[in-house]
Amino acid sequence: MDGDEPAGGLGGPTEGPVDGPAGRPANGSAGGPMGGLTDGLMSGLTEAFLREPRRYTSHQVADMAGVPVYRARRFWRALGFPNVPDEAVEFTDSDVEALKTLVGMVTSGVYDEEHVLLLARSLGRATTRLAESHAELGVEELDQAGVPLAERPRAWRRRAERVVPDLARLLVYAWQRQLAAAAGRIAVQDMSAVRLAVGFADLVAFTRLSRQITGGELARLIDRFEGRSADIVTSSGGRVVKTLGDSVLFVSDKAHVAAEIALRLVETHARGKDMPELRVGLASGPVIWRMGDVFGTTVNLASRLTALSLPGTILADPQLAEELEGDRAFRLREVNRLSVRGLGELAPYTVMRAEST
């Protein structure tokens, strides 16, 4: 990798493709989606979000951080930024400090370089999704206010000056709170032998429904589903691993917590107006927990059981059912043996509330 790095500068916080048709930064100049806007206007918009002027090229940034360009590129690409042309003045003082921080983590011995790259990738993935969602909310606000497209860059700049400082504070606050909670859970845990109850909830016939409603209606349905699901999972003591539009993957340290979450998900969404029915698969066992995601046979089993569940029902694997045995809050009913793709045959159980008929 060291000797075969592609030509071009560091990755930078630019919008859209970095290289235009003629090798120029694709920053909204004529011919792009905002054709007719001046480079200066788009540059001002970018700097309004960065909150400082761009003044350095990629080679200058690398020199000030005391590392070769190829190494600096590795860090920037890990953060999710593409390469930019060598001559492009794209970088700010904060870019220099960020690179120095990443390099300093390695030189101080806090992490080795591969772990710093993993850390940078996790930050890049999380903040990319966060930034996209916040930008979409901003667009919705401008749409509702009736701001014409030609006036959007100026409106965005005014918005950036108002909201970026608050969002920055909230981002650090939420991250520190989440880090404290995560460290408390796993600080004394053997990460090579993690056992969890895994749940996978899925909206039934979502693909067919998505063809029958407008894009706006679909977006609102997904917002309701993800918002309600996250509230139910977290308030019940579980953790949302990820959402995929029409489904949510969650975990818990305890089988009874996962079962309660599954029941609340089914019950709550069943009461929702115009909300498709939900089905849930549950499994308990060892998982691989890596960079905020979970993998392994237990996760695959929960997903497969979801696909085999009937609308409005919860299927649990025998291991999770055994852990629920004797819990008076739930009623279990064994169903016929099923062939689970890639995992063979097993006899799962439906999970119901004890008072249900």
Coordinates of C-alpha atoms in Angstrom, one line a residue:
M1 CA 0.0 0.0 0.0
D2 CA 2.8 2.4 0.9
G3 CA 4.4 2.4 -2.6
D4 CA 1.2 2.0 -4.7
E5 CA -0.9 4.8 -3.4
P6 CA -3.1 6.4 -6.1
A7 CA -2.3 9.9 -7.3
G8 CA -4.1 12.8 -5.8
G9 CA -4.3 14.5 -2.5
L10 CA -5.9 13.7 0.8
G11 CA -9.6 13.1 1.1
G12 CA -11.4 16.2 2.1
P13 CA -14.8 17.3 3.3
T14 CA -16.1 18.2 -0.1
E15 CA -19.6 17.6 -1.5
G16 CA -20.2 14.9 -4.1
P17 CA -17.5 13.6 -6.5
V18 CA -14.2 15.1 -5.9
D19 CA -12.9 15.2 -9.5
G20 CA -15.1 16.8 -12.2
P21 CA -15.0 15.9 -15.9
A22 CA -11.8 18.0 -16.4
G23 CA -10.2 17.1 -13.1
R24 CA -11.6 20.1 -11.3
P25 CA -13.3 19.8 -8.0
A26 CA -17.0 19.1 -8.6
N27 CA -18.2 21.7 -6.2
G28 CA -21.4 22.9 -7.8
S29 CA -19.9 24.8 -10.8
A30 CA -21.9 25.1 -14.1
G31 CA -23.0 21.8 -15.4
G32 CA -23.6 20.2 -12.0
P33 CA -26.9 19.8 -10.1
M34 CA -26.7 23.4 -9.0
G35 CA -25.7 24.7 -12.4
G36 CA -25.5 28.5 -12.6
L37 CA -24.2 29.0 -9.1
T38 CA -20.8 30.5 -8.7
D39 CA -17.8 28.6 -7.3
G40 CA -17.5 31.4 -4.7
L41 CA -21.1 30.9 -3.5
M42 CA -20.6 27.2 -3.0
S43 CA -17.2 27.7 -1.4
G44 CA -18.8 30.1 1.1
L45 CA -21.5 27.5 1.8
T46 CA -18.8 24.8 2.5
E47 CA -16.8 27.1 4.8
A48 CA -20.0 28.0 6.7
F49 CA -20.3 24.4 7.7
L50 CA -16.5 24.0 8.3
R51 CA -16.6 27.3 10.3
E52 CA -13.1 28.2 9.1
P53 CA -11.4 29.0 5.8
R54 CA -9.8 26.4 3.6
R55 CA -6.1 27.3 3.2
Y56 CA -3.9 24.2 2.6
T57 CA -3.3 21.6 0.0
S58 CA -3.0 17.9 0.9
H59 CA 0.8 18.0 0.8
Q60 CA 0.9 21.0 3.1
V61 CA -1.4 19.2 5.6
A62 CA 0.8 16.1 5.5
D63 CA 4.0 18.2 6.0
M64 CA 2.5 20.0 9.0
A65 CA 1.5 16.7 10.6
G66 CA 5.0 15.3 9.9
V67 CA 3.9 12.3 7.9
P68 CA 4.3 11.3 4.2
V69 CA 1.3 11.9 2.0
Y70 CA 0.6 8.2 1.4
R71 CA 0.1 7.7 5.1
A72 CA -2.1 10.8 5.5
R73 CA -4.3 9.5 2.7
R74 CA -4.9 6.3 4.6
F75 CA -6.2 8.2 7.6
W76 CA -8.4 10.4 5.5
R77 CA -9.9 7.6 3.4
A78 CA -10.6 5.7 6.6
L79 CA -12.6 8.7 7.8
G80 CA -14.7 8.3 4.6
F81 CA -13.3 11.2 2.5
P82 CA -12.2 10.8 -1.1
N83 CA -8.9 11.9 -2.6
V84 CA -8.7 15.5 -4.0
P85 CA -6.2 16.9 -6.6
D86 CA -2.8 17.8 -5.3
E87 CA -3.2 21.5 -6.1
A88 CA -6.6 21.9 -4.6
V89 CA -6.7 24.2 -1.5
E90 CA -9.3 22.2 0.4
F91 CA -8.0 21.9 4.0
T92 CA -8.4 23.9 7.1
D93 CA -6.5 24.2 10.4
S94 CA -8.9 21.6 11.9
D95 CA -7.9 19.1 9.2
V96 CA -4.3 19.5 10.2
E97 CA -5.2 19.0 13.9
A98 CA -7.3 16.0 13.1
L99 CA -4.4 14.3 11.3
K100 CA -2.0 15.2 14.1
T101 CA -4.4 13.6 16.6
L102 CA -4.6 10.4 14.6
V103 CA -0.9 10.2 14.2
G104 CA -0.4 11.1 17.8
M105 CA -2.5 8.1 18.9
V106 CA -0.1 5.8 17.2
T107 CA 3.1 7.5 18.3
S108 CA 2.0 7.7 21.9
G109 CA 1.2 3.9 21.9
V110 CA -2.5 4.4 22.8
Y111 CA -3.3 2.3 19.7
D112 CA -1.4 0.7 16.9
E113 CA -2.0 2.1 13.4
E114 CA -4.4 -0.6 12.3
H115 CA -6.6 0.1 15.4
V116 CA -6.5 3.8 14.7
L117 CA -7.6 3.1 11.1
L118 CA -10.5 1.0 12.5
L119 CA -11.4 3.8 14.9
A120 CA -11.3 6.3 12.0
R121 CA -13.5 4.0 9.8
S122 CA -16.1 3.7 12.6
L123 CA -16.2 7.5 13.0
G124 CA -16.5 7.9 9.3
R125 CA -19.4 5.5 8.9
A126 CA -21.3 6.9 11.9
T127 CA -20.8 10.6 11.1
T128 CA -21.5 10.1 7.4
R129 CA -25.0 8.7 8.2
L130 CA -25.5 11.4 10.8
A131 CA -24.5 14.2 8.5
E132 CA -26.7 12.8 5.7
S133 CA -29.7 12.6 8.0
H134 CA -29.2 16.1 9.3
A135 CA -28.8 17.5 5.8
E136 CA -32.0 15.8 4.7
L137 CA -33.9 17.4 7.7
G138 CA -32.5 20.7 6.6
V139 CA -33.8 20.2 3.1
E140 CA -37.2 19.3 4.4
E141 CA -37.2 22.6 6.5
L142 CA -36.3 24.6 3.4
D143 CA -39.0 22.8 1.3
Q144 CA -41.6 23.5 3.9
A145 CA -40.6 27.2 4.0
G146 CA -40.8 27.4 0.2
V147 CA -37.2 28.5 -0.4
P148 CA -36.4 28.4 -4.2
L149 CA -33.5 26.3 -5.3
A150 CA -31.5 29.3 -6.5
E151 CA -31.7 30.7 -2.9
R152 CA -30.8 27.4 -1.2
P153 CA -27.0 28.0 -0.8
R154 CA -27.6 31.3 1.0
A155 CA -30.3 29.8 3.2
W156 CA -28.0 26.8 4.0
R157 CA -25.3 29.3 5.0
R158 CA -27.5 31.1 7.4
R159 CA -28.8 27.8 8.8
A160 CA -25.2 26.6 9.3
E161 CA -24.3 29.6 11.3
R162 CA -27.3 29.0 13.6
V163 CA -27.3 25.2 14.1
V164 CA -23.8 23.9 13.6
P165 CA -22.5 25.0 17.1
D166 CA -25.5 23.5 18.8
L167 CA -25.2 20.2 16.9
A168 CA -21.5 20.0 17.6
R169 CA -22.1 20.3 21.3
L170 CA -24.9 17.7 21.2
L171 CA -22.8 15.3 19.1
V172 CA -20.0 15.3 21.7
Y173 CA -22.4 15.0 24.6
A174 CA -24.3 12.0 23.0
W175 CA -21.0 10.3 22.1
Q176 CA -19.6 10.7 25.6
R177 CA -22.8 9.4 27.2
Q178 CA -22.9 6.4 24.8
L179 CA -19.2 5.7 25.3
A180 CA -19.7 5.7 29.1
A181 CA -22.6 3.2 28.8
A182 CA -20.7 1.0 26.4
A183 CA -17.5 0.9 28.5
G184 CA -19.6 0.1 31.5
R185 CA -21.1 -2.9 29.7
I186 CA -17.9 -4.4 28.2
A187 CA -15.0 -3.2 30.3
V188 CA -14.7 -6.5 32.2
Q189 CA -16.3 -8.7 29.5
D190 CA -14.4 -11.3 27.5
M191 CA -15.2 -10.1 24.0
S192 CA -14.2 -13.4 22.5
A193 CA -17.1 -15.1 24.3
V194 CA -20.0 -12.7 24.1
R195 CA -23.5 -14.3 24.5
L196 CA -26.5 -12.2 23.7
A197 CA -30.2 -12.5 22.9
V198 CA -30.6 -11.2 19.4
G199 CA -33.9 -10.0 17.8
F200 CA -34.7 -9.2 14.2
A201 CA -38.0 -7.4 13.5
D202 CA -39.3 -7.0 10.0
L203 CA -42.3 -5.2 8.4
V204 CA -44.4 -7.7 6.4
A205 CA -45.0 -7.1 2.7
F206 CA -43.0 -3.9 2.8
T207 CA -41.7 -4.1 -0.7
R208 CA -45.2 -4.4 -2.1
L209 CA -46.4 -1.5 0.0
S210 CA -43.5 0.7 -1.1
R211 CA -44.8 0.4 -4.7
Q212 CA -48.3 1.5 -3.7
I213 CA -47.5 4.8 -1.9
T214 CA -45.7 8.0 -2.6
G215 CA -42.1 8.6 -1.7
G216 CA -43.1 11.1 1.0
E217 CA -45.6 8.6 2.5
L218 CA -42.9 5.9 2.5
A219 CA -40.4 8.2 4.2
R220 CA -42.9 9.0 6.9
L221 CA -43.8 5.4 7.5
I222 CA -40.1 4.5 7.9
D223 CA -39.6 7.4 10.3
R224 CA -42.5 6.2 12.4
F225 CA -41.3 2.6 12.4
E226 CA -37.7 3.4 13.2
G227 CA -38.6 6.0 15.9
R228 CA -41.2 3.8 17.7
S229 CA -38.9 0.7 17.4
A230 CA -35.9 2.6 18.9
D231 CA -38.0 3.9 21.8
I232 CA -39.4 0.5 22.6
V233 CA -36.0 -1.3 22.4
T234 CA -34.1 1.3 24.5
S235 CA -36.8 1.9 27.1
S236 CA -37.1 -1.9 27.6
G237 CA -33.4 -2.3 28.3
G238 CA -32.2 -3.5 24.9
R239 CA -29.9 -1.9 22.3
V240 CA -30.5 -1.1 18.7
V241 CA -27.7 -2.4 16.6
K242 CA -29.0 -1.0 13.3
T243 CA -32.1 -0.2 11.3
L244 CA -32.6 -1.1 7.6
G245 CA -35.7 0.9 6.7
D246 CA -38.2 -2.0 7.1
S247 CA -36.4 -3.9 9.8
V248 CA -34.5 -3.4 13.1
L249 CA -31.8 -5.5 14.6
F250 CA -31.6 -5.4 18.4
V251 CA -29.8 -7.2 21.2
S252 CA -30.1 -7.7 24.9
D253 CA -28.1 -9.4 27.6
K254 CA -31.2 -11.3 28.9
A255 CA -33.6 -13.5 27.0
H256 CA -36.7 -12.2 28.9
V257 CA -35.8 -8.6 27.9
A258 CA -35.5 -9.6 24.2
A259 CA -38.9 -11.4 24.4
E260 CA -40.5 -8.4 26.1
I261 CA -39.1 -6.1 23.4
A262 CA -40.4 -8.4 20.6
L263 CA -43.9 -8.4 22.1
R264 CA -44.0 -4.7 22.6
L265 CA -42.8 -4.1 19.0
V266 CA -45.6 -6.4 17.6
E267 CA -48.3 -4.9 19.9
T268 CA -47.3 -1.3 19.3
H269 CA -47.0 -1.4 15.5
A270 CA -50.3 -3.4 15.3
R271 CA -52.0 -0.4 16.8
G272 CA -50.4 2.0 14.4
K273 CA -52.6 3.5 11.6
D274 CA -51.6 2.3 8.1
M275 CA -48.6 0.4 9.6
P276 CA -47.9 -3.1 8.1
E277 CA -47.8 -6.0 10.5
L278 CA -44.6 -7.0 12.1
R279 CA -42.9 -10.3 12.6
V280 CA -39.9 -11.1 14.8
G281 CA -37.2 -13.7 15.1
L282 CA -35.3 -14.3 18.4
A283 CA -32.2 -16.4 19.0
S284 CA -29.8 -16.7 21.9
G285 CA -26.1 -17.6 21.8
P286 CA -22.6 -16.5 21.1
V287 CA -22.1 -13.5 18.8
I288 CA -19.1 -11.7 17.3
W289 CA -19.4 -8.0 18.4
R290 CA -17.2 -5.8 16.2
M291 CA -17.2 -2.1 15.6
G292 CA -20.7 -1.6 16.8
D293 CA -22.2 -4.5 14.8
V294 CA -22.9 -8.1 15.6
F295 CA -22.2 -11.1 13.5
G296 CA -22.3 -14.9 13.6
T297 CA -24.7 -17.9 13.6
T298 CA -26.9 -16.5 16.3
V299 CA -27.6 -13.4 14.3
N300 CA -28.2 -15.4 11.1
L301 CA -30.6 -17.6 13.0
A302 CA -32.7 -14.7 14.3
S303 CA -32.9 -13.3 10.7
R304 CA -33.9 -16.7 9.3
L305 CA -36.6 -17.2 11.9
T306 CA -38.0 -13.8 11.1
A307 CA -38.4 -14.8 7.5
L308 CA -40.2 -17.9 8.6
S309 CA -42.6 -16.1 11.1
L310 CA -46.2 -15.4 10.3
P311 CA -47.4 -11.8 10.4
G312 CA -47.9 -10.7 14.0
T313 CA -45.9 -13.6 15.5
I314 CA -42.6 -14.1 17.2
L315 CA -40.5 -17.2 16.6
A316 CA -37.7 -18.1 19.1
D317 CA -34.9 -20.7 18.7
P318 CA -34.9 -23.5 21.3
Q319 CA -32.0 -22.0 23.2
L320 CA -33.9 -18.7 23.9
A321 CA -37.1 -20.7 24.6
E322 CA -35.2 -22.7 27.2
E323 CA -34.0 -19.5 28.9
L324 CA -37.6 -18.3 29.1
E325 CA -38.8 -21.6 30.6
G326 CA -40.5 -20.9 33.9
D327 CA -40.9 -17.2 33.3
R328 CA -44.5 -16.5 34.1
A329 CA -44.7 -13.5 31.9
F330 CA -44.5 -15.6 28.7
R331 CA -46.2 -18.5 27.1
L332 CA -44.3 -20.8 24.7
R333 CA -45.7 -23.1 22.1
E334 CA -43.5 -25.4 20.1
V335 CA -44.2 -25.5 16.4
N336 CA -43.4 -28.1 13.8
R337 CA -39.8 -28.6 12.8
L338 CA -38.7 -26.1 10.2
S339 CA -35.8 -26.2 7.7
V340 CA -33.7 -23.1 8.3
R341 CA -31.7 -22.1 5.3
G342 CA -28.0 -22.7 5.9
L343 CA -28.6 -23.9 9.5
G344 CA -30.5 -27.2 9.1
E345 CA -33.7 -28.2 10.9
L346 CA -34.9 -27.1 14.3
A347 CA -38.2 -26.9 16.3
P348 CA -38.7 -23.2 17.2
Y349 CA -41.3 -21.8 19.6
T350 CA -43.8 -19.0 19.3
V351 CA -43.6 -16.5 22.1
M352 CA -46.8 -15.0 23.5
R353 CA -47.8 -13.2 26.7
A354 CA -48.9 -15.5 29.4
E355 CA -52.4 -14.0 29.5
S356 CA -53.0 -14.3 25.7
T357 CA -55.1 -17.0 24.3

